[in-house]
Tab-separated table of C-alpha atoms in Angstrom:
chain	number	residue	atom	x	y	z
A	1	UNK	CA	-0.559	-14.405	-18.743
A	2	UNK	CA	1.646	-11.409	-19.544
A	3	UNK	CA	4.495	-13.753	-20.460
A	4	UNK	CA	2.302	-16.000	-22.569
A	5	UNK	CA	1.000	-13.098	-24.646
A	6	UNK	CA	4.020	-10.777	-24.634
A	7	UNK	CA	2.023	-8.138	-22.797
A	8	UNK	CA	3.367	-5.083	-21.009
A	9	UNK	CA	2.952	-6.027	-17.342
A	10	UNK	CA	1.299	-3.152	-15.487
A	11	UNK	CA	-0.328	-5.532	-13.030
A	12	UNK	CA	2.300	-6.073	-10.367
A	13	UNK	CA	3.191	-3.196	-8.068
A	14	UNK	CA	6.962	-3.108	-8.105
A	15	UNK	CA	9.248	-0.535	-9.777
A	16	UNK	CA	10.952	-1.670	-12.964
A	17	UNK	CA	13.497	1.146	-13.050
A	18	UNK	CA	16.997	0.770	-11.530
A	19	UNK	CA	17.484	1.097	-7.796
A	20	UNK	CA	19.102	4.506	-7.077
A	21	UNK	CA	22.870	4.284	-7.260
A	22	UNK	CA	23.432	5.727	-3.780
A	23	UNK	CA	21.224	2.945	-2.360
A	24	UNK	CA	23.121	0.244	-4.269
A	25	UNK	CA	26.419	1.708	-3.130
A	26	UNK	CA	25.271	1.600	0.494
A	27	UNK	CA	24.344	-2.073	0.137
A	28	UNK	CA	27.619	-3.007	-1.501
A	29	UNK	CA	29.602	-1.213	1.204
A	30	UNK	CA	27.735	-2.879	4.057
A	31	UNK	CA	28.086	-6.351	2.518
A	32	UNK	CA	31.811	-5.890	1.865
A	33	UNK	CA	32.602	-4.524	5.335
A	34	UNK	CA	33.897	-7.773	6.816
A	35	UNK	CA	35.141	-6.165	10.016
A	36	UNK	CA	31.774	-4.649	10.992
A	37	UNK	CA	30.002	-8.013	10.855
A	38	UNK	CA	26.924	-6.710	9.024
A	39	UNK	CA	26.455	-10.058	7.265
A	40	UNK	CA	25.527	-11.796	10.505
A	41	UNK	CA	22.304	-11.605	12.485
A	42	UNK	CA	20.954	-8.218	13.370
A	43	UNK	CA	19.002	-7.826	16.611
A	44	UNK	CA	15.270	-8.610	16.479
A	45	UNK	CA	13.470	-5.406	15.684
A	46	UNK	CA	16.288	-3.843	13.696
A	47	UNK	CA	20.001	-3.075	13.586
A	48	UNK	CA	20.882	-0.195	15.945
A	49	UNK	CA	22.162	1.879	13.007
A	50	UNK	CA	18.800	1.564	11.273
A	51	UNK	CA	16.780	2.245	14.424
A	52	UNK	CA	18.787	5.401	14.998
A	53	UNK	CA	18.379	6.568	11.390
A	54	UNK	CA	14.622	5.907	11.418
A	55	UNK	CA	14.192	7.668	14.762
A	56	UNK	CA	15.979	10.788	13.525
A	57	UNK	CA	14.221	10.676	10.147
A	58	UNK	CA	10.763	10.227	11.665
A	59	UNK	CA	10.872	12.704	14.537
A	60	UNK	CA	10.273	15.792	12.391
A	61	UNK	CA	7.390	14.160	10.510
A	62	UNK	CA	5.722	12.938	13.721
A	63	UNK	CA	6.430	16.210	15.530
A	64	UNK	CA	7.530	14.406	18.664
A	65	UNK	CA	10.704	12.781	19.993
A	66	UNK	CA	11.179	9.321	18.505
A	67	UNK	CA	13.648	6.929	20.118
A	68	UNK	CA	14.701	3.387	19.378
A	69	UNK	CA	11.965	2.044	21.668
A	70	UNK	CA	9.397	3.548	19.268
A	71	UNK	CA	10.732	1.604	16.259
A	72	UNK	CA	10.735	-2.022	15.176
A	73	UNK	CA	11.941	-3.496	11.886
A	74	UNK	CA	10.498	-6.489	10.046
A	75	UNK	CA	10.940	-8.387	6.801
A	76	UNK	CA	9.110	-5.843	4.657
A	77	UNK	CA	5.997	-3.846	5.471
A	78	UNK	CA	3.981	-6.979	4.753
A	79	UNK	CA	6.012	-8.788	7.390
A	80	UNK	CA	5.388	-5.915	9.784
A	81	UNK	CA	1.637	-6.061	9.164
A	82	UNK	CA	1.692	-9.822	9.642
A	83	UNK	CA	3.443	-9.296	12.975
A	84	UNK	CA	0.644	-6.936	14.037
A	85	UNK	CA	-1.967	-9.612	13.328
A	86	UNK	CA	0.056	-12.298	15.109
A	87	UNK	CA	0.673	-10.093	18.142
A	88	UNK	CA	-2.624	-8.351	18.744
A	89	UNK	CA	-5.378	-10.368	17.028
A	90	UNK	CA	-6.944	-13.597	18.304
A	91	UNK	CA	-9.254	-16.073	16.651
A	92	UNK	CA	-12.756	-14.627	16.473
A	93	UNK	CA	-11.616	-10.998	16.525
A	94	UNK	CA	-12.875	-8.661	13.812
A	95	UNK	CA	-10.846	-6.467	11.475
A	96	UNK	CA	-12.267	-3.433	9.668
A	97	UNK	CA	-10.764	-1.786	6.600
A	98	UNK	CA	-11.771	0.563	3.809
A	99	UNK	CA	-12.427	-1.136	0.477
A	100	UNK	CA	-11.057	-1.756	-2.022
A	101	UNK	CA	-8.112	-2.735	0.168
A	102	UNK	CA	-4.736	-4.409	-0.268
A	103	UNK	CA	-5.732	-8.058	-0.484
A	104	UNK	CA	-3.188	-9.238	2.083
A	105	UNK	CA	-5.220	-7.635	4.869
A	106	UNK	CA	-8.068	-10.089	4.377
A	107	UNK	CA	-5.722	-13.013	3.758
A	108	UNK	CA	-3.826	-12.328	6.984
A	109	UNK	CA	-7.101	-11.998	8.854
A	110	UNK	CA	-8.210	-15.382	7.553
A	111	UNK	CA	-4.884	-16.967	8.534
A	112	UNK	CA	-5.399	-15.795	12.120
A	113	UNK	CA	-9.060	-16.772	12.286
A	114	UNK	CA	-10.310	-13.184	12.251
A	115	UNK	CA	-13.470	-11.941	10.564
A	116	UNK	CA	-13.298	-8.974	8.179
A	117	UNK	CA	-15.736	-6.135	7.701
A	118	UNK	CA	-15.152	-3.959	4.668
A	119	UNK	CA	-16.385	-0.374	4.383
A	120	UNK	CA	-16.542	0.529	0.672
A	121	UNK	CA	-15.505	3.921	-0.665
A	122	UNK	CA	-18.239	5.739	-2.541
A	123	UNK	CA	-18.049	6.874	-6.192
A	124	UNK	CA	-15.658	4.089	-7.161
A	125	UNK	CA	-18.145	2.723	-9.667
A	126	UNK	CA	-21.662	3.325	-10.955
A	127	UNK	CA	-23.402	6.427	-12.261
A	128	UNK	CA	-21.438	8.780	-9.976
A	129	UNK	CA	-18.008	7.296	-10.658
A	130	UNK	CA	-15.202	9.684	-9.678
A	131	UNK	CA	-12.809	11.235	-12.150
A	132	UNK	CA	-10.157	11.752	-9.450
A	133	UNK	CA	-9.353	9.762	-6.337
A	134	UNK	CA	-10.137	12.758	-4.122
A	135	UNK	CA	-13.790	12.489	-5.220
A	136	UNK	CA	-14.018	9.066	-3.598
A	137	UNK	CA	-16.028	9.351	-0.413
A	138	UNK	CA	-15.670	7.735	3.004
A	139	UNK	CA	-18.970	6.924	4.726
A	140	UNK	CA	-18.258	7.635	8.403
A	141	UNK	CA	-21.635	6.276	9.651
A	142	UNK	CA	-20.938	3.049	7.741
A	143	UNK	CA	-17.491	2.871	9.338
A	144	UNK	CA	-19.040	3.325	12.780
A	145	UNK	CA	-21.629	0.623	12.038
A	146	UNK	CA	-18.908	-1.831	10.972
A	147	UNK	CA	-17.173	-1.633	14.369
A	148	UNK	CA	-18.485	-3.977	17.056
A	149	UNK	CA	-17.274	-4.960	20.548
A	150	UNK	CA	-15.311	-7.757	18.835
A	151	UNK	CA	-13.403	-5.399	16.508
A	152	UNK	CA	-9.727	-5.394	17.390
A	153	UNK	CA	-8.066	-3.721	14.409
A	154	UNK	CA	-8.930	-0.859	12.063
A	155	UNK	CA	-6.627	-0.669	9.037
A	156	UNK	CA	-6.112	2.682	7.298
A	157	UNK	CA	-3.999	3.257	4.190
A	158	UNK	CA	-2.961	6.547	2.606
A	159	UNK	CA	-2.050	7.088	-0.184
A	160	UNK	CA	-4.496	4.301	-0.786
A	161	UNK	CA	-3.888	1.079	-2.693
A	162	UNK	CA	-5.506	0.621	-5.212
A	163	UNK	CA	-7.368	3.933	-5.672
A	164	UNK	CA	-4.550	6.420	-5.022
A	165	UNK	CA	-6.786	8.428	-2.678
A	166	UNK	CA	-4.908	10.657	-0.247
A	167	UNK	CA	-7.156	10.902	2.791
A	168	UNK	CA	-7.590	14.467	4.019
A	169	UNK	CA	-7.014	15.680	7.551
A	170	UNK	CA	-10.768	16.264	7.905
A	171	UNK	CA	-11.513	12.681	6.868
A	172	UNK	CA	-8.967	11.299	9.321
A	173	UNK	CA	-10.289	13.526	12.105
A	174	UNK	CA	-13.740	12.041	11.484
A	175	UNK	CA	-12.229	8.552	11.683
A	176	UNK	CA	-10.438	9.469	14.914
A	177	UNK	CA	-13.746	10.544	16.445
A	178	UNK	CA	-15.038	7.029	15.787
A	179	UNK	CA	-11.914	5.378	17.203
A	180	UNK	CA	-12.258	7.316	20.473
A	181	UNK	CA	-15.633	5.687	21.088
A	182	UNK	CA	-14.138	2.163	20.938
A	183	UNK	CA	-11.445	1.700	23.611
A	184	UNK	CA	-10.496	-1.846	22.530
A	185	UNK	CA	-9.722	-0.747	18.983
A	186	UNK	CA	-6.157	-0.541	17.661
A	187	UNK	CA	-5.338	1.292	14.434
A	188	UNK	CA	-2.855	0.003	11.866
A	189	UNK	CA	-1.873	2.925	9.644
A	190	UNK	CA	-0.341	1.584	6.425
A	191	UNK	CA	1.795	4.503	5.212
A	192	UNK	CA	4.042	2.731	2.715
A	193	UNK	CA	3.350	5.295	-0.042
A	194	UNK	CA	3.925	8.364	2.154
A	195	UNK	CA	6.537	9.892	-0.181
A	196	UNK	CA	4.351	9.375	-3.245
A	197	UNK	CA	1.839	12.219	-2.856
A	198	UNK	CA	1.568	13.546	-6.403
A	199	UNK	CA	-0.280	16.856	-6.034
A	200	UNK	CA	0.916	19.976	-4.211
A	201	UNK	CA	-2.621	20.544	-2.931
A	202	UNK	CA	-2.586	17.238	-1.035
A	203	UNK	CA	-0.743	16.229	2.132
A	204	UNK	CA	0.145	12.947	3.718
A	205	UNK	CA	-1.494	12.893	7.144
A	206	UNK	CA	-0.083	10.588	9.801
A	207	UNK	CA	-3.116	9.262	11.678
A	208	UNK	CA	-0.993	8.871	14.809
A	209	UNK	CA	-0.580	12.665	14.997
A	210	UNK	CA	-4.276	13.314	15.629
A	211	UNK	CA	-5.252	14.003	19.274
A	212	UNK	CA	-5.305	10.809	21.321
A	213	UNK	CA	-4.290	8.558	18.421
A	214	UNK	CA	-0.562	8.100	19.153
A	215	UNK	CA	-1.340	5.638	21.959
A	216	UNK	CA	-3.729	3.671	19.709
A	217	UNK	CA	-1.796	3.551	16.423
A	218	UNK	CA	0.914	1.415	14.833
A	219	UNK	CA	2.256	3.181	11.736
A	220	UNK	CA	3.849	0.934	9.123
A	221	UNK	CA	6.360	1.894	6.433
A	222	UNK	CA	8.273	0.252	3.595
A	223	UNK	CA	11.910	1.078	2.917
A	224	UNK	CA	11.604	-1.128	-0.158
A	225	UNK	CA	8.838	1.079	-1.562
A	226	UNK	CA	10.591	4.297	-0.560
A	227	UNK	CA	13.896	3.360	-2.197
A	228	UNK	CA	12.537	1.225	-5.082
A	229	UNK	CA	14.134	-1.970	-3.786
A	230	UNK	CA	11.083	-4.035	-2.862
A	231	UNK	CA	13.023	-7.303	-2.986
A	232	UNK	CA	15.135	-6.236	-0.018
A	233	UNK	CA	12.170	-6.771	2.341
A	234	UNK	CA	12.889	-4.078	4.913
A	235	UNK	CA	9.854	-2.521	6.591
A	236	UNK	CA	9.317	-0.894	9.947
A	237	UNK	CA	6.711	0.243	12.459
A	238	UNK	CA	6.518	3.379	14.566
A	239	UNK	CA	4.437	3.615	17.732
A	240	UNK	CA	4.388	3.828	21.521
A	241	UNK	CA	6.727	1.429	23.360
A	242	UNK	CA	3.880	-0.663	24.755
A	243	UNK	CA	2.811	-1.552	21.190
A	244	UNK	CA	6.282	-1.764	19.653
A	245	UNK	CA	7.942	-4.069	22.225
A	246	UNK	CA	5.471	-6.953	21.644
A	247	UNK	CA	6.006	-6.622	17.883
A	248	UNK	CA	9.756	-6.984	18.358
A	249	UNK	CA	9.138	-10.112	20.427
A	250	UNK	CA	6.992	-11.553	17.643
A	251	UNK	CA	9.657	-10.702	15.055
A	252	UNK	CA	12.235	-12.624	17.097
A	253	UNK	CA	10.064	-15.740	16.737
A	254	UNK	CA	9.036	-15.348	13.077
A	255	UNK	CA	12.374	-14.735	11.363
A	256	UNK	CA	14.475	-13.237	14.162
A	257	UNK	CA	15.565	-10.300	11.989
A	258	UNK	CA	15.440	-8.828	8.507
A	259	UNK	CA	18.507	-8.951	6.216
A	260	UNK	CA	21.168	-7.254	8.347
A	261	UNK	CA	23.405	-5.753	5.613
A	262	UNK	CA	20.358	-4.338	3.857
A	263	UNK	CA	19.124	-2.827	7.120
A	264	UNK	CA	22.447	-0.993	7.368
A	265	UNK	CA	22.197	0.026	3.718
A	266	UNK	CA	18.743	1.505	4.329
A	267	UNK	CA	20.076	3.384	7.367
A	268	UNK	CA	22.781	4.989	5.235
A	269	UNK	CA	20.333	5.650	2.407
A	270	UNK	CA	17.961	7.465	4.758
A	271	UNK	CA	20.821	9.706	5.851
A	272	UNK	CA	21.799	10.466	2.243
A	273	UNK	CA	18.367	10.822	0.629
A	274	UNK	CA	17.268	14.236	1.856
A	275	UNK	CA	20.598	15.838	1.006
A	276	UNK	CA	20.256	14.469	-2.551
A	277	UNK	CA	16.677	15.716	-2.946
A	278	UNK	CA	15.602	12.142	-3.515
A	279	UNK	CA	12.061	12.328	-2.172
A	280	UNK	CA	11.081	15.280	-4.355
A	281	UNK	CA	12.543	13.625	-7.432
A	282	UNK	CA	10.682	10.373	-6.700
A	283	UNK	CA	7.323	12.149	-6.514
A	284	UNK	CA	8.063	14.199	-9.644
A	285	UNK	CA	9.013	11.094	-11.617
A	286	UNK	CA	5.879	9.243	-10.539
A	287	UNK	CA	3.698	12.256	-11.382
A	288	UNK	CA	5.044	12.228	-14.939
A	289	UNK	CA	4.471	8.498	-15.258
A	290	UNK	CA	0.959	8.756	-13.840
A	291	UNK	CA	0.034	11.490	-16.290
A	292	UNK	CA	1.230	9.488	-19.281
A	293	UNK	CA	-0.667	6.341	-18.315
A	294	UNK	CA	-3.835	8.221	-17.329
A	295	UNK	CA	-3.830	10.005	-20.691
A	296	UNK	CA	-3.364	6.726	-22.568
A	297	UNK	CA	-6.138	4.955	-20.667
A	298	UNK	CA	-8.502	7.882	-21.112
A	299	UNK	CA	-7.825	8.104	-24.854
A	300	UNK	CA	-8.624	4.391	-25.086
A	301	UNK	CA	-12.007	4.965	-23.442
A	302	UNK	CA	-11.200	3.131	-20.199
A	303	UNK	CA	-12.182	5.953	-17.760
A	304	UNK	CA	-9.293	6.225	-15.267
A	305	UNK	CA	-9.774	7.627	-11.768
A	306	UNK	CA	-6.772	9.978	-11.555
A	307	UNK	CA	-4.854	9.070	-8.370
A	308	UNK	CA	-3.564	11.708	-5.980
A	309	UNK	CA	-0.812	9.459	-4.665
A	310	UNK	CA	0.780	6.023	-4.674
A	311	UNK	CA	1.689	4.305	-7.921
A	312	UNK	CA	-1.548	2.766	-9.118
A	313	UNK	CA	-4.457	4.022	-11.184
A	314	UNK	CA	-7.923	2.465	-10.972
A	315	UNK	CA	-9.781	2.242	-14.253
A	316	UNK	CA	-13.450	1.718	-15.182
A	317	UNK	CA	-13.743	-0.871	-17.961
A	318	UNK	CA	-17.541	-0.875	-18.242
A	319	UNK	CA	-17.248	0.073	-21.919
A	320	UNK	CA	-15.108	-2.974	-22.698
A	321	UNK	CA	-17.584	-5.271	-24.430
A	322	UNK	CA	-15.192	-8.218	-24.597
A	323	UNK	CA	-15.491	-8.677	-20.818
A	324	UNK	CA	-19.189	-9.571	-21.035
A	325	UNK	CA	-21.906	-8.940	-18.458
A	326	UNK	CA	-21.924	-8.866	-14.660
A	327	UNK	CA	-20.239	-11.555	-12.607
A	328	UNK	CA	-22.485	-14.406	-11.450
A	329	UNK	CA	-23.224	-14.192	-7.705
A	330	UNK	CA	-21.565	-17.556	-7.128
A	331	UNK	CA	-18.268	-16.243	-8.529
A	332	UNK	CA	-18.404	-13.111	-6.376
A	333	UNK	CA	-18.825	-15.223	-3.245
A	334	UNK	CA	-16.127	-17.811	-4.012
A	335	UNK	CA	-12.452	-16.830	-4.055
A	336	UNK	CA	-11.684	-19.946	-6.096
A	337	UNK	CA	-14.053	-18.838	-8.874
A	338	UNK	CA	-12.169	-15.645	-9.713
A	339	UNK	CA	-11.760	-16.621	-13.386
A	340	UNK	CA	-15.539	-16.302	-13.847
A	341	UNK	CA	-15.627	-12.688	-12.638
A	342	UNK	CA	-15.945	-9.797	-15.037
A	343	UNK	CA	-12.828	-7.999	-13.765
A	344	UNK	CA	-10.743	-11.076	-14.524
A	345	UNK	CA	-12.312	-11.422	-17.966
A	346	UNK	CA	-11.629	-7.742	-18.688
A	347	UNK	CA	-8.012	-8.214	-17.661
A	348	UNK	CA	-7.680	-11.292	-19.866
A	349	UNK	CA	-9.260	-9.503	-22.840
A	350	UNK	CA	-6.876	-6.538	-22.596
A	351	UNK	CA	-3.890	-8.847	-22.192
A	352	UNK	CA	-4.742	-10.980	-25.196
A	353	UNK	CA	-6.161	-8.427	-27.624
A	354	UNK	CA	-4.198	-5.305	-26.662
A	355	UNK	CA	-1.035	-6.620	-25.002
A	356	UNK	CA	-1.400	-4.628	-21.768
A	357	UNK	CA	-1.893	-6.388	-18.426
A	358	UNK	CA	-3.718	-4.781	-15.514
A	359	UNK	CA	-4.842	-6.378	-12.256
A	360	UNK	CA	-8.366	-7.561	-11.395
A	361	UNK	CA	-9.302	-6.213	-7.980
A	362	UNK	CA	-12.026	-8.632	-6.918
A	363	UNK	CA	-9.610	-9.814	-4.233
A	364	UNK	CA	-9.450	-6.255	-2.872
A	365	UNK	CA	-13.095	-6.489	-1.760
A	366	UNK	CA	-14.766	-8.706	0.811
A	367	UNK	CA	-17.488	-10.973	-0.680
A	368	UNK	CA	-20.345	-8.716	0.435
A	369	UNK	CA	-18.954	-5.796	-1.590
A	370	UNK	CA	-17.179	-7.664	-4.370
A	371	UNK	CA	-19.786	-6.755	-6.993
A	372	UNK	CA	-18.287	-3.248	-6.892
A	373	UNK	CA	-15.110	-4.603	-8.495
A	374	UNK	CA	-16.830	-5.874	-11.641
A	375	UNK	CA	-15.802	-3.018	-13.943
A	376	UNK	CA	-12.515	-2.124	-12.265
A	377	UNK	CA	-8.887	-2.863	-13.077
A	378	UNK	CA	-5.759	-1.533	-11.422
A	379	UNK	CA	-2.753	-0.456	-13.486
A	380	UNK	CA	0.691	0.205	-12.002
A	381	UNK	CA	2.650	3.182	-13.355
A	382	UNK	CA	5.767	2.483	-11.265
A	383	UNK	CA	7.402	1.289	-14.455
A	384	UNK	CA	10.289	2.295	-16.710
A	385	UNK	CA	9.394	4.967	-19.239
A	386	UNK	CA	9.910	2.555	-22.139
A	387	UNK	CA	7.290	0.178	-20.758
A	388	UNK	CA	4.769	2.978	-20.276
A	389	UNK	CA	5.425	4.314	-23.793
A	390	UNK	CA	4.865	0.839	-25.221
A	391	UNK	CA	1.650	0.357	-23.239
A	392	UNK	CA	0.365	3.741	-24.421
A	393	UNK	CA	1.143	2.884	-28.044
A	394	UNK	CA	-0.588	-0.485	-27.775
A	395	UNK	CA	-3.681	1.113	-26.295
A	396	UNK	CA	-3.708	3.760	-29.042
A	397	UNK	CA	-3.353	1.152	-31.778
A	398	UNK	CA	-6.055	-1.051	-30.249
A	399	UNK	CA	-8.449	1.869	-30.098
A	400	UNK	CA	-7.738	2.727	-33.732
A	401	UNK	CA	-8.529	-0.795	-34.926
A	402	UNK	CA	-11.676	-1.071	-32.821
A	403	UNK	CA	-10.376	-3.636	-30.336
A	404	UNK	CA	-11.600	-1.593	-27.364
């Protein structure tokens, strides 16, 4: 749709700026090193150079010794999450996550015959809609009620896609108190945006660090997100050996290994990044981009929820008359009827009349809660400055001519 209408594509969540030069240089060097053999298979679970780099890099953040037996590498964080489902979930198991949620969680659950139970964040929509992601509320009693004896996996995500909420230590401690009451429950902590906390007042909390949670938690990360090279498909998991070893076994069956020269490149990039101040500069750049897009959306009357982290902003489009009224119940219940939903129609209207593409998030809710997505669109600000400037100008011009 963006291509058909020449729209600025703020729908898809991948960076459109150049990969950092030191990361590209590391890849070129590893590919060209014919003597080291980096262009052949790595070991399942990660090249030793990468495992060592991740272990050293992670130990200070996890405040505990991390060795190679605590790390496994997969083909992207999505591949790592898929390995978790394949390894630990059986047909008929239940999976709980906080909604809206990255749509691949529910799709992976369906592929493995698992049932999903979504726990919606409060203040995402309606009369009490939040102005910042930190005003979104987590209903702990609702989370407890969603967990049954058949629940195998609880998925957490901070900074959160698509809201940008950075869950506080107090919120995660409340979640941990629930987890302790359910001994069968494993936690998948999706931490792919950990270096994208955009406010000094906020902190990224590793759920695995809370008392008793290390033994219950698989923490998942994305080197592609961290180094703006999402097409490289290098992700990894951190956890206790008894959870990590089965994941490595699964990886050996699925694709055996990730791309070996890129694993080595990521290892060298990890070692170089802190010395270059890369992580601070990444967050600062994203903060600037967020502020520009939030200002443009707000000036256009689209009511953004200012995100505390990640690289997405959720936006209330209830004032957009071109999207029409509420979605019919049949469309909310049927994944194949997405084009009849209001969020899709709002996205189409903005694409065609304004030239700015967002993302409908009906797929980020389970059917029981999908009505909450009706007025919401997600916009990605992980884009080159020129694209964001153009989107802002198109929104300004559309507002001036009454198209919004």
